[in-house]
PDB file of C-alpha atoms in Angstrom:
ATOM      1  CA  MET A   1     -53.707 -44.841  55.281  1.00 48.00           C
ATOM      2  CA  GLU A   2     -55.200 -47.143  52.759  1.00 47.00           C
ATOM      3  CA  TRP A   3     -52.077 -47.359  50.788  1.00 44.00           C
ATOM      4  CA  MET A   4     -50.111 -48.615  53.730  1.00 50.00           C
ATOM      5  CA  ASP A   5     -52.505 -51.350  54.437  1.00 51.00           C
ATOM      6  CA  ALA A   6     -52.320 -52.441  50.771  1.00 49.00           C
ATOM      7  CA  SER A   7     -48.557 -52.600  50.977  1.00 49.00           C
ATOM      8  CA  VAL A   8     -48.708 -54.560  54.266  1.00 50.00           C
ATOM      9  CA  GLN A   9     -51.167 -57.050  52.397  1.00 52.00           C
ATOM     10  CA  CYS A  10     -49.039 -57.181  49.367  1.00 56.00           C
ATOM     11  CA  GLN A  11     -46.094 -58.325  51.372  1.00 54.00           C
ATOM     12  CA  LYS A  12     -47.979 -61.056  52.955  1.00 60.00           C
ATOM     13  CA  LYS A  13     -49.447 -62.300  49.714  1.00 71.00           C
ATOM     14  CA  ARG A  14     -48.167 -60.827  46.430  1.00 75.00           C
ATOM     15  CA  PRO A  15     -50.636 -61.112  43.554  1.00 81.00           C
ATOM     16  CA  PRO A  16     -49.238 -62.542  40.322  1.00 83.00           C
ATOM     17  CA  LEU A  17     -47.676 -60.321  38.040  1.00 83.00           C
ATOM     18  CA  THR A  18     -49.779 -61.016  34.891  1.00 87.00           C
ATOM     19  CA  MET A  19     -49.395 -59.804  31.341  1.00 89.00           C
ATOM     20  CA  LYS A  20     -52.289 -57.317  31.609  1.00 90.00           C
ATOM     21  CA  VAL A  21     -50.573 -55.756  34.651  1.00 89.00           C
ATOM     22  CA  ALA A  22     -47.147 -55.731  33.146  1.00 90.00           C
ATOM     23  CA  THR A  23     -48.635 -54.057  29.965  1.00 92.00           C
ATOM     24  CA  GLY A  24     -50.308 -51.436  32.247  1.00 91.00           C
ATOM     25  CA  LEU A  25     -46.910 -50.692  33.918  1.00 90.00           C
ATOM     26  CA  PHE A  26     -45.153 -50.361  30.424  1.00 93.00           C
ATOM     27  CA  LEU A  27     -47.983 -47.853  29.474  1.00 93.00           C
ATOM     28  CA  CYS A  28     -47.283 -46.093  32.767  1.00 89.00           C
ATOM     29  CA  GLY A  29     -43.688 -45.815  32.223  1.00 89.00           C
ATOM     30  CA  LEU A  30     -44.372 -44.676  28.383  1.00 92.00           C
ATOM     31  CA  PHE A  31     -46.788 -41.702  29.373  1.00 92.00           C
ATOM     32  CA  GLY A  32     -45.504 -40.974  32.894  1.00 85.00           C
ATOM     33  CA  ILE A  33     -41.784 -40.895  32.130  1.00 86.00           C
ATOM     34  CA  THR A  34     -40.775 -41.223  28.532  1.00 90.00           C
ATOM     35  CA  ILE A  35     -43.358 -38.935  26.793  1.00 92.00           C
ATOM     36  CA  ASN A  36     -44.023 -36.661  29.648  1.00 89.00           C
ATOM     37  CA  GLN A  37     -40.196 -35.853  30.301  1.00 87.00           C
ATOM     38  CA  ASN A  38     -39.053 -35.684  26.868  1.00 90.00           C
ATOM     39  CA  LEU A  39     -41.927 -33.253  25.845  1.00 92.00           C
ATOM     40  CA  LEU A  40     -41.124 -31.080  28.671  1.00 89.00           C
ATOM     41  CA  VAL A  41     -37.379 -30.920  27.754  1.00 88.00           C
ATOM     42  CA  PHE A  42     -38.403 -30.278  24.152  1.00 90.00           C
ATOM     43  CA  ALA A  43     -40.982 -27.495  25.181  1.00 91.00           C
ATOM     44  CA  ILE A  44     -38.197 -25.679  27.226  1.00 88.00           C
ATOM     45  CA  LYS A  45     -35.926 -25.936  24.108  1.00 88.00           C
ATOM     46  CA  LEU A  46     -38.477 -24.386  21.958  1.00 90.00           C
ATOM     47  CA  THR A  47     -39.857 -21.672  24.003  1.00 87.00           C
ATOM     48  CA  ASN A  48     -36.443 -20.902  25.559  1.00 84.00           C
ATOM     49  CA  SER A  49     -38.219 -20.213  28.847  1.00 83.00           C
ATOM     50  CA  THR A  50     -38.531 -22.182  31.975  1.00 84.00           C
ATOM     51  CA  THR A  51     -41.080 -19.929  33.429  1.00 83.00           C
ATOM     52  CA  ILE A  52     -43.469 -20.826  30.621  1.00 86.00           C
ATOM     53  CA  VAL A  53     -43.063 -24.427  30.840  1.00 87.00           C
ATOM     54  CA  THR A  54     -43.290 -24.247  34.684  1.00 86.00           C
ATOM     55  CA  ALA A  55     -46.361 -22.477  34.564  1.00 87.00           C
ATOM     56  CA  LEU A  56     -48.104 -24.661  32.130  1.00 87.00           C
ATOM     57  CA  SER A  57     -47.035 -27.661  34.310  1.00 85.00           C
ATOM     58  CA  ASN A  58     -49.621 -26.492  36.879  1.00 83.00           C
ATOM     59  CA  LEU A  59     -52.386 -27.691  34.358  1.00 86.00           C
ATOM     60  CA  THR A  60     -51.699 -31.286  35.581  1.00 83.00           C
ATOM     61  CA  PRO A  61     -54.942 -31.278  37.905  1.00 82.00           C
ATOM     62  CA  GLN A  62     -57.080 -29.830  35.198  1.00 84.00           C
ATOM     63  CA  SER A  63     -55.911 -32.382  32.578  1.00 86.00           C
ATOM     64  CA  THR A  64     -56.269 -35.180  35.154  1.00 83.00           C
ATOM     65  CA  PHE A  65     -60.009 -34.004  35.797  1.00 84.00           C
ATOM     66  CA  ILE A  66     -60.532 -34.069  31.892  1.00 87.00           C
ATOM     67  CA  VAL A  67     -59.070 -37.403  31.570  1.00 86.00           C
ATOM     68  CA  ALA A  68     -60.878 -38.986  34.279  1.00 83.00           C
ATOM     69  CA  ILE A  69     -64.142 -37.701  32.968  1.00 84.00           C
ATOM     70  CA  LEU A  70     -63.283 -39.206  29.518  1.00 86.00           C
ATOM     71  CA  SER A  71     -62.215 -42.527  31.069  1.00 82.00           C
ATOM     72  CA  ARG A  72     -65.595 -42.322  33.044  1.00 80.00           C
ATOM     73  CA  MET A  73     -63.566 -42.597  36.332  1.00 78.00           C
ATOM     74  CA  GLU A  74     -65.279 -39.478  37.541  1.00 77.00           C
ATOM     75  CA  THR A  75     -68.591 -37.545  36.701  1.00 78.00           C
ATOM     76  CA  LEU A  76     -69.550 -34.163  36.415  1.00 78.00           C
ATOM     77  CA  LYS A  77     -71.624 -33.253  39.603  1.00 80.00           C
ATOM     78  CA  LEU A  78     -72.706 -29.571  38.414  1.00 82.00           C
ATOM     79  CA  LYS A  79     -75.530 -29.639  40.947  1.00 84.00           C
ATOM     80  CA  LYS A  80     -72.924 -29.394  43.798  1.00 86.00           C
ATOM     81  CA  PRO A  81     -70.506 -26.678  44.783  1.00 86.00           C
ATOM     82  CA  SER A  82     -67.580 -28.982  44.334  1.00 85.00           C
ATOM     83  CA  GLY A  83     -68.391 -29.983  40.758  1.00 86.00           C
ATOM     84  CA  ARG A  84     -69.001 -26.582  39.629  1.00 89.00           C
ATOM     85  CA  ALA A  85     -65.602 -25.457  41.406  1.00 89.00           C
ATOM     86  CA  LYS A  86     -63.707 -28.287  39.636  1.00 87.00           C
ATOM     87  CA  LEU A  87     -65.172 -27.429  36.100  1.00 89.00           C
ATOM     88  CA  GLY A  88     -64.528 -23.577  36.715  1.00 91.00           C
ATOM     89  CA  GLY A  89     -61.225 -24.229  37.671  1.00 89.00           C
ATOM     90  CA  THR A  90     -60.501 -26.167  34.705  1.00 89.00           C
ATOM     91  CA  LEU A  91     -61.844 -23.729  32.290  1.00 91.00           C
ATOM     92  CA  VAL A  92     -59.887 -20.944  34.059  1.00 91.00           C
ATOM     93  CA  GLY A  93     -56.624 -22.755  34.108  1.00 88.00           C
ATOM     94  CA  LEU A  94     -57.021 -23.672  30.222  1.00 89.00           C
ATOM     95  CA  GLY A  95     -57.803 -20.077  29.523  1.00 90.00           C
ATOM     96  CA  GLY A  96     -54.813 -18.921  31.430  1.00 88.00           C
ATOM     97  CA  ALA A  97     -52.792 -21.581  29.155  1.00 88.00           C
ATOM     98  CA  MET A  98     -54.293 -20.084  26.053  1.00 89.00           C
ATOM     99  CA  LEU A  99     -53.435 -16.609  27.294  1.00 88.00           C
ATOM    100  CA  LEU A 100     -49.958 -17.505  28.158  1.00 84.00           C
ATOM    101  CA  THR A 101     -49.309 -19.062  24.832  1.00 83.00           C
ATOM    102  CA  PHE A 102     -50.868 -16.594  22.464  1.00 86.00           C
ATOM    103  CA  TYR A 103     -50.370 -13.342  24.284  1.00 84.00           C
ATOM    104  CA  LYS A 104     -46.913 -11.906  24.981  1.00 80.00           C
ATOM    105  CA  GLY A 105     -47.500  -8.441  26.076  1.00 80.00           C
ATOM    106  CA  PRO A 106     -45.038  -5.659  27.159  1.00 83.00           C
ATOM    107  CA  GLU A 107     -41.723  -6.598  28.964  1.00 79.00           C
ATOM    108  CA  ILE A 108     -41.580  -6.355  32.664  1.00 75.00           C
ATOM    109  CA  LYS A 109     -38.299  -4.647  33.088  1.00 71.00           C
ATOM    110  CA  PHE A 110     -37.789  -4.751  36.892  1.00 65.00           C
ATOM    111  CA  LEU A 111     -36.388  -8.110  37.230  1.00 60.00           C
ATOM    112  CA  HIS A 112     -34.531  -7.834  33.900  1.00 59.00           C
ATOM    113  CA  HIS A 113     -32.715  -4.790  35.152  1.00 59.00           C
ATOM    114  CA  LEU A 114     -31.944  -6.367  38.552  1.00 58.00           C
ATOM    115  CA  ALA A 115     -30.279  -9.435  36.555  1.00 55.00           C
ATOM    116  CA  HIS A 116     -28.420  -7.050  34.545  1.00 55.00           C
ATOM    117  CA  GLY A 117     -27.137  -5.203  37.567  1.00 53.00           C
ATOM    118  CA  LEU A 118     -26.119  -8.206  39.314  1.00 53.00           C
ATOM    119  CA  ASN A 119     -24.392  -9.805  36.552  1.00 53.00           C
ATOM    120  CA  SER A 120     -22.419  -6.657  35.718  1.00 51.00           C
ATOM    121  CA  HIS A 121     -21.428  -6.371  39.315  1.00 49.00           C
ATOM    122  CA  ALA A 122     -20.412  -9.941  39.537  1.00 47.00           C
ATOM    123  CA  HIS A 123     -18.447 -10.152  36.163  1.00 48.00           C
ATOM    124  CA  GLY A 124     -17.611  -6.550  35.429  1.00 46.00           C
ATOM    125  CA  ASN A 125     -18.105  -5.166  31.923  1.00 45.00           C
ATOM    126  CA  HIS A 126     -18.738  -8.334  30.065  1.00 43.00           C
ATOM    127  CA  LYS A 127     -20.792  -8.887  26.971  1.00 43.00           C
ATOM    128  CA  GLN A 128     -24.108 -10.643  27.653  1.00 45.00           C
ATOM    129  CA  LEU A 129     -24.350 -13.842  25.709  1.00 44.00           C
ATOM    130  CA  LEU A 130     -28.127 -13.764  25.468  1.00 49.00           C
ATOM    131  CA  ILE A 131     -30.039 -16.450  23.240  1.00 54.00           C
ATOM    132  CA  PRO A 132     -32.287 -14.842  20.742  1.00 62.00           C
ATOM    133  CA  PRO A 133     -36.046 -15.056  21.601  1.00 68.00           C
ATOM    134  CA  PRO A 134     -37.737 -17.856  19.643  1.00 71.00           C
ATOM    135  CA  ALA A 135     -40.180 -16.943  16.804  1.00 77.00           C
ATOM    136  CA  ALA A 136     -43.810 -16.928  17.574  1.00 75.00           C
ATOM    137  CA  GLY A 137     -44.690 -19.982  15.982  1.00 82.00           C
ATOM    138  CA  THR A 138     -41.988 -21.921  17.820  1.00 87.00           C
ATOM    139  CA  ARG A 139     -43.106 -20.475  21.138  1.00 85.00           C
ATOM    140  CA  ILE A 140     -46.679 -21.513  20.480  1.00 89.00           C
ATOM    141  CA  LEU A 141     -45.476 -25.093  19.396  1.00 91.00           C
ATOM    142  CA  GLY A 142     -43.400 -25.369  22.564  1.00 89.00           C
ATOM    143  CA  SER A 143     -46.332 -24.315  24.883  1.00 90.00           C
ATOM    144  CA  PHE A 144     -48.697 -26.801  23.282  1.00 92.00           C
ATOM    145  CA  LEU A 145     -46.011 -29.601  23.943  1.00 92.00           C
ATOM    146  CA  ALA A 146     -45.957 -28.563  27.527  1.00 91.00           C
ATOM    147  CA  ILE A 147     -49.626 -28.810  27.762  1.00 91.00           C
ATOM    148  CA  THR A 148     -49.520 -32.304  26.037  1.00 92.00           C
ATOM    149  CA  SER A 149     -47.161 -33.286  28.559  1.00 91.00           C
ATOM    150  CA  CYS A 150     -49.543 -32.444  31.371  1.00 89.00           C
ATOM    151  CA  PHE A 151     -52.104 -34.634  29.505  1.00 91.00           C
ATOM    152  CA  SER A 152     -49.589 -37.538  29.287  1.00 91.00           C
ATOM    153  CA  PHE A 153     -49.049 -37.208  32.974  1.00 86.00           C
ATOM    154  CA  ALA A 154     -52.696 -37.312  33.612  1.00 87.00           C
ATOM    155  CA  ILE A 155     -53.020 -40.396  31.520  1.00 89.00           C
ATOM    156  CA  TRP A 156     -50.292 -42.045  33.553  1.00 87.00           C
ATOM    157  CA  LEU A 157     -52.161 -41.346  36.681  1.00 83.00           C
ATOM    158  CA  THR A 158     -55.304 -42.748  35.442  1.00 85.00           C
ATOM    159  CA  ILE A 159     -53.708 -45.988  34.119  1.00 87.00           C
ATOM    160  CA  GLN A 160     -51.857 -46.489  37.394  1.00 84.00           C
ATOM    161  CA  ALA A 161     -55.042 -46.040  39.406  1.00 82.00           C
ATOM    162  CA  LYS A 162     -56.531 -49.000  37.390  1.00 85.00           C
ATOM    163  CA  VAL A 163     -53.321 -51.155  37.848  1.00 87.00           C
ATOM    164  CA  SER A 164     -53.196 -50.528  41.493  1.00 83.00           C
ATOM    165  CA  GLN A 165     -56.650 -51.969  41.977  1.00 84.00           C
ATOM    166  CA  VAL A 166     -55.411 -55.142  40.508  1.00 87.00           C
ATOM    167  CA  TYR A 167     -51.926 -55.137  41.576  1.00 86.00           C
ATOM    168  CA  PRO A 168     -51.739 -53.144  45.102  1.00 82.00           C
ATOM    169  CA  CYS A 169     -48.108 -53.262  45.385  1.00 81.00           C
ATOM    170  CA  HIS A 170     -46.937 -49.576  45.221  1.00 76.00           C
ATOM    171  CA  TYR A 171     -43.315 -49.890  45.747  1.00 76.00           C
ATOM    172  CA  SER A 172     -43.123 -52.708  43.036  1.00 82.00           C
ATOM    173  CA  ILE A 173     -45.262 -50.491  40.912  1.00 83.00           C
ATOM    174  CA  ALA A 174     -42.969 -47.522  41.324  1.00 80.00           C
ATOM    175  CA  ALA A 175     -39.844 -49.551  40.566  1.00 82.00           C
ATOM    176  CA  LEU A 176     -41.169 -51.193  37.470  1.00 87.00           C
ATOM    177  CA  VAL A 177     -42.525 -48.088  35.991  1.00 86.00           C
ATOM    178  CA  CYS A 178     -39.048 -46.320  36.451  1.00 84.00           C
ATOM    179  CA  VAL A 179     -37.366 -49.638  34.968  1.00 88.00           C
ATOM    180  CA  PHE A 180     -39.832 -49.482  31.862  1.00 91.00           C
ATOM    181  CA  GLY A 181     -39.342 -45.616  31.548  1.00 88.00           C
ATOM    182  CA  ALA A 182     -35.434 -45.997  31.826  1.00 87.00           C
ATOM    183  CA  MET A 183     -35.543 -48.619  29.003  1.00 92.00           C
ATOM    184  CA  GLN A 184     -37.849 -46.619  26.655  1.00 92.00           C
ATOM    185  CA  SER A 185     -35.986 -43.485  27.102  1.00 88.00           C
ATOM    186  CA  THR A 186     -32.673 -45.235  26.552  1.00 87.00           C
ATOM    187  CA  LEU A 187     -34.103 -46.746  23.152  1.00 90.00           C
ATOM    188  CA  LEU A 188     -35.309 -43.344  22.291  1.00 89.00           C
ATOM    189  CA  ALA A 189     -31.961 -41.640  22.862  1.00 85.00           C
ATOM    190  CA  LEU A 190     -30.148 -44.256  20.847  1.00 85.00           C
ATOM    191  CA  CYS A 191     -32.617 -43.509  17.864  1.00 85.00           C
ATOM    192  CA  MET A 192     -31.955 -39.821  18.258  1.00 81.00           C
ATOM    193  CA  HIS A 193     -28.399 -39.728  19.106  1.00 76.00           C
ATOM    194  CA  ARG A 194     -26.045 -42.502  18.018  1.00 75.00           C
ATOM    195  CA  ASP A 195     -22.886 -40.335  18.261  1.00 75.00           C
ATOM    196  CA  ALA A 196     -20.763 -41.591  21.341  1.00 74.00           C
ATOM    197  CA  ASP A 197     -20.118 -37.891  22.043  1.00 74.00           C
ATOM    198  CA  HIS A 198     -23.720 -37.140  23.226  1.00 71.00           C
ATOM    199  CA  TRP A 199     -23.190 -40.089  25.883  1.00 74.00           C
ATOM    200  CA  ARG A 200     -19.923 -38.842  27.490  1.00 75.00           C
ATOM    201  CA  LEU A 201     -20.329 -37.121  30.776  1.00 72.00           C
ATOM    202  CA  GLY A 202     -17.471 -34.751  31.546  1.00 75.00           C
ATOM    203  CA  LEU A 203     -16.965 -32.153  34.268  1.00 80.00           C
ATOM    204  CA  ASN A 204     -19.451 -29.872  32.801  1.00 79.00           C
ATOM    205  CA  VAL A 205     -22.958 -28.563  33.150  1.00 79.00           C
ATOM    206  CA  ARG A 206     -24.337 -31.848  31.697  1.00 79.00           C
ATOM    207  CA  LEU A 207     -22.969 -33.963  34.508  1.00 83.00           C
ATOM    208  CA  TYR A 208     -23.822 -31.309  37.077  1.00 85.00           C
ATOM    209  CA  SER A 209     -27.449 -31.012  36.031  1.00 82.00           C
ATOM    210  CA  SER A 210     -27.699 -34.767  35.937  1.00 79.00           C
ATOM    211  CA  ALA A 211     -26.300 -35.221  39.525  1.00 85.00           C
ATOM    212  CA  TYR A 212     -28.458 -32.250  40.858  1.00 84.00           C
ATOM    213  CA  ALA A 213     -31.655 -33.813  39.309  1.00 78.00           C
ATOM    214  CA  GLY A 214     -30.780 -37.297  40.865  1.00 76.00           C
ATOM    215  CA  ILE A 215     -29.545 -35.989  44.260  1.00 82.00           C
ATOM    216  CA  VAL A 216     -31.735 -33.068  44.873  1.00 81.00           C
ATOM    217  CA  ALA A 217     -34.735 -32.996  42.673  1.00 73.00           C
ATOM    218  CA  SER A 218     -35.288 -36.839  43.238  1.00 68.00           C
ATOM    219  CA  GLY A 219     -33.205 -38.155  46.108  1.00 68.00           C
ATOM    220  CA  SER A 220     -34.049 -35.245  48.481  1.00 76.00           C
ATOM    221  CA  ALA A 221     -37.144 -33.704  47.415  1.00 74.00           C
ATOM    222  CA  PHE A 222     -39.314 -37.084  47.127  1.00 65.00           C
ATOM    223  CA  PRO A 223     -38.437 -38.224  50.665  1.00 67.00           C
ATOM    224  CA  LEU A 224     -39.350 -34.926  52.041  1.00 76.00           C
ATOM    225  CA  MET A 225     -42.573 -34.732  50.115  1.00 69.00           C
ATOM    226  CA  SER A 226     -43.510 -38.156  51.421  1.00 62.00           C
ATOM    227  CA  TRP A 227     -42.794 -36.906  55.033  1.00 73.00           C
ATOM    228  CA  CYS A 228     -45.049 -33.965  54.448  1.00 75.00           C
ATOM    229  CA  LEU A 229     -47.848 -36.090  52.859  1.00 63.00           C
ATOM    230  CA  ARG A 230     -47.582 -38.449  55.935  1.00 68.00           C
ATOM    231  CA  LYS A 231     -47.949 -35.440  58.337  1.00 73.00           C
ATOM    232  CA  LYS A 232     -50.449 -33.246  56.352  1.00 69.00           C
ATOM    233  CA  GLY A 233     -52.013 -35.028  53.475  1.00 63.00           C
ATOM    234  CA  PRO A 234     -51.914 -34.669  49.788  1.00 60.00           C
ATOM    235  CA  LEU A 235     -54.084 -31.642  49.610  1.00 60.00           C
ATOM    236  CA  TYR A 236     -51.792 -29.622  51.937  1.00 65.00           C
ATOM    237  CA  VAL A 237     -48.620 -30.615  49.878  1.00 67.00           C
ATOM    238  CA  SER A 238     -50.273 -29.733  46.402  1.00 67.00           C
ATOM    239  CA  MET A 239     -51.086 -26.267  47.642  1.00 70.00           C
ATOM    240  CA  PHE A 240     -47.516 -25.189  47.665  1.00 76.00           C
ATOM    241  CA  GLY A 241     -46.843 -26.392  44.031  1.00 73.00           C
ATOM    242  CA  PRO A 242     -47.572 -23.110  42.505  1.00 76.00           C
ATOM    243  CA  LEU A 243     -44.770 -21.509  44.427  1.00 79.00           C
ATOM    244  CA  ILE A 244     -42.458 -23.234  41.954  1.00 81.00           C
ATOM    245  CA  VAL A 245     -43.697 -20.831  39.214  1.00 82.00           C
ATOM    246  CA  VAL A 246     -42.519 -17.827  41.642  1.00 81.00           C
ATOM    247  CA  PHE A 247     -39.067 -19.073  42.209  1.00 83.00           C
ATOM    248  CA  VAL A 248     -38.437 -20.286  38.572  1.00 82.00           C
ATOM    249  CA  ALA A 249     -39.513 -16.904  37.279  1.00 79.00           C
ATOM    250  CA  VAL A 250     -37.094 -14.918  39.782  1.00 79.00           C
ATOM    251  CA  MET A 251     -34.212 -17.402  39.352  1.00 80.00           C
ATOM    252  CA  SER A 252     -34.648 -17.484  35.519  1.00 79.00           C
ATOM    253  CA  SER A 253     -34.613 -13.751  35.217  1.00 76.00           C
ATOM    254  CA  ILE A 254     -31.595 -13.302  37.442  1.00 77.00           C
ATOM    255  CA  VAL A 255     -29.404 -16.252  36.534  1.00 76.00           C
ATOM    256  CA  LEU A 256     -30.494 -16.910  32.927  1.00 74.00           C
ATOM    257  CA  GLU A 257     -31.496 -13.343  32.148  1.00 74.00           C
ATOM    258  CA  GLU A 258     -34.781 -14.473  30.797  1.00 76.00           C
ATOM    259  CA  THR A 259     -37.221 -11.776  29.723  1.00 77.00           C
ATOM    260  CA  LEU A 260     -40.359 -11.696  31.613  1.00 78.00           C
ATOM    261  CA  HIS A 261     -43.635 -10.376  29.801  1.00 81.00           C
ATOM    262  CA  LEU A 262     -47.030  -9.385  30.887  1.00 84.00           C
ATOM    263  CA  GLY A 263     -48.846 -12.427  29.223  1.00 85.00           C
ATOM    264  CA  ILE A 264     -46.807 -14.953  31.133  1.00 84.00           C
ATOM    265  CA  VAL A 265     -47.632 -13.398  34.331  1.00 86.00           C
ATOM    266  CA  LEU A 266     -51.357 -13.070  33.670  1.00 89.00           C
ATOM    267  CA  GLY A 267     -51.541 -16.523  32.242  1.00 88.00           C
ATOM    268  CA  ALA A 268     -49.666 -18.025  35.243  1.00 87.00           C
ATOM    269  CA  VAL A 269     -51.991 -16.216  37.617  1.00 89.00           C
ATOM    270  CA  LEU A 270     -55.141 -17.605  35.928  1.00 90.00           C
ATOM    271  CA  ILE A 271     -53.471 -21.168  35.846  1.00 88.00           C
ATOM    272  CA  VAL A 272     -52.625 -21.017  39.500  1.00 87.00           C
ATOM    273  CA  ALA A 273     -56.294 -19.668  40.389  1.00 90.00           C
ATOM    274  CA  GLY A 274     -57.736 -22.527  38.393  1.00 88.00           C
ATOM    275  CA  LEU A 275     -55.489 -24.900  40.218  1.00 85.00           C
ATOM    276  CA  TYR A 276     -56.648 -23.690  43.629  1.00 88.00           C
ATOM    277  CA  MET A 277     -60.326 -23.827  42.560  1.00 89.00           C
ATOM    278  CA  VAL A 278     -59.869 -27.590  41.272  1.00 87.00           C
ATOM    279  CA  LEU A 279     -58.102 -28.205  44.734  1.00 84.00           C
ATOM    280  CA  TRP A 280     -60.932 -26.530  46.767  1.00 88.00           C
ATOM    281  CA  GLY A 281     -63.528 -28.595  44.754  1.00 87.00           C
ATOM    282  CA  LYS A 282     -61.840 -31.693  45.439  1.00 83.00           C
ATOM    283  CA  ALA A 283     -61.669 -31.050  49.268  1.00 83.00           C
ATOM    284  CA  ARG A 284     -65.230 -29.956  49.206  1.00 86.00           C
ATOM    285  CA  GLU A 285     -66.069 -33.064  47.524  1.00 84.00           C
ATOM    286  CA  GLN A 286     -64.163 -35.204  49.959  1.00 81.00           C
ATOM    287  CA  GLU A 287     -66.205 -33.405  52.719  1.00 84.00           C
ATOM    288  CA  GLU A 288     -69.380 -34.051  50.910  1.00 80.00           C
ATOM    289  CA  ASP A 289     -68.844 -37.639  50.637  1.00 79.00           C
ATOM    290  CA  GLU A 290     -67.848 -38.145  54.274  1.00 81.00           C
ATOM    291  CA  LYS A 291     -70.931 -36.291  55.172  1.00 81.00           C
ATOM    292  CA  GLU A 292     -73.118 -38.330  53.177  1.00 78.00           C
ATOM    293  CA  GLU A 293     -71.485 -41.631  54.604  1.00 78.00           C
ATOM    294  CA  GLU A 294     -72.125 -40.327  58.169  1.00 77.00           C
ATOM    295  CA  GLU A 295     -75.772 -39.547  57.242  1.00 74.00           C
ATOM    296  CA  GLU A 296     -76.244 -43.020  55.746  1.00 76.00           C
ATOM    297  CA  ALA A 297     -74.695 -44.581  58.967  1.00 75.00           C
ATOM    298  CA  ASP A 298     -77.001 -42.286  61.407  1.00 71.00           C
ATOM    299  CA  ALA A 299     -80.211 -43.000  59.343  1.00 67.00           C
ATOM    300  CA  PRO A 300     -82.612 -45.145  61.276  1.00 67.00           C
ATOM    301  CA  LYS A 301     -83.247 -48.635  59.984  1.00 60.00           C
ATOM    302  CA  VAL A 302     -86.751 -50.047  59.706  1.00 56.00           C
ATOM    303  CA  VAL A 303     -86.839 -52.893  62.205  1.00 54.00           C
ATOM    304  CA  SER A 304     -89.843 -55.341  62.550  1.00 54.00           C
ATOM    305  CA  GLN A 305     -91.357 -56.066  65.954  1.00 55.00           C
ATOM    306  CA  ASP A 306     -90.068 -59.730  65.793  1.00 51.00           C
ATOM    307  CA  GLU A 307     -86.582 -58.188  65.173  1.00 50.00           C
ATOM    308  CA  GLU A 308     -87.004 -55.817  68.223  1.00 51.00           C
ATOM    309  CA  LEU A 309     -87.960 -58.780  70.340  1.00 53.00           C
ATOM    310  CA  GLY A 310     -84.998 -61.000  69.206  1.00 54.00           C
ATOM    311  CA  LYS A 311     -87.423 -63.307  67.358  1.00 52.00           C
ATOM    312  CA  GLU A 312     -87.089 -64.669  63.994  1.00 53.00           C
ATOM    313  CA  PRO A 313     -89.790 -63.287  61.596  1.00 54.00           C
ATOM    314  CA  ILE A 314     -92.384 -65.873  60.865  1.00 56.00           C
ATOM    315  CA  PRO A 315     -92.375 -66.834  57.199  1.00 58.00           C
ATOM    316  CA  PRO A 316     -95.991 -66.523  55.328  1.00 58.00           C
ATOM    317  CA  ALA A 317     -97.761 -69.844  54.958  1.00 56.00           C
ATOM    318  CA  ASP A 318     -97.786 -71.547  51.665  1.00 55.00           C
ATOM    319  CA  HIS A 319    -101.712 -71.499  50.726  1.00 55.00           C
ATOM    320  CA  GLY A 320    -100.892 -73.896  47.782  1.00 52.00           C
ATOM    321  CA  GLU A 321     -99.753 -76.743  50.173  1.00 49.00           C
ATOM    322  CA  LYS A 322    -102.905 -76.352  52.265  1.00 48.00           C
ATOM    323  CA  GLU A 323    -105.141 -76.416  49.221  1.00 47.00           C
ATOM    324  CA  ARG A 324    -103.375 -79.655  48.010  1.00 50.00           C
ATOM    325  CA  GLY A 325    -103.683 -81.227  51.495  1.00 46.00           C
TER     326      GLY A 325
END
């Protein structure tokens, strides 16, 4: 629990908040909140599919691995199984993203018929107000924006890792990143929407969705994830991330009457498979590092005879002084 030790140390002696640290936190808010969240929302609008965006968001470990290599925070260890697994998982995940983006395939009608039956039973004979599917170019652009948001999130993780080494106050970092992100998002919203109507929250879906995102998605989910992290560790928690794709696909088909195609399913399967390959490689890498540390600790040390007897080693005589004498 190194992060807990760092937090206790930060409470005892807080390091100075220098301009370099403040700039790093500003960039964390820019890449981790402002760019990442706005690109995700815009991607949902262009693709008109929460399933596509949710599936592509599972590329975060692969994109983080690529950014870490480019920033020289991690090296390719192709001679080890862990390095080959992480590289293979990255390629498989990116291949799934390309398949999901460019291949649509036939419609999977099971969930669509189920959604039509449930909605007809609940609302009677009503006309479905379905939003027309987006054009192919718009769908591809939205998919690439979702992939770009993953790389933006990866850049945030990389920057925050470097900032944490200099300023190991994790709670303060989280608070300051949220403050910078809120300020940047507010300025961006003011530039895009200057009409006061866009800022009014009535008793409608905008208020309900904002309240749900704050109370459930952030207020309830984050403490629950923190509890799971403390009990089982980060690898155990990250293994359940791909289940979001399944839940979103089912709920979008039933509630939003979203059409599910074969390309989305195949691409999501490849992305999830690549994700688990990267996670397995990361876990194997941790085991290999721990094994190497144990071998170094257990390795016999070369000890001289004087050290074994508890005597200080006799320094060699200086022949130059003897000659001068």
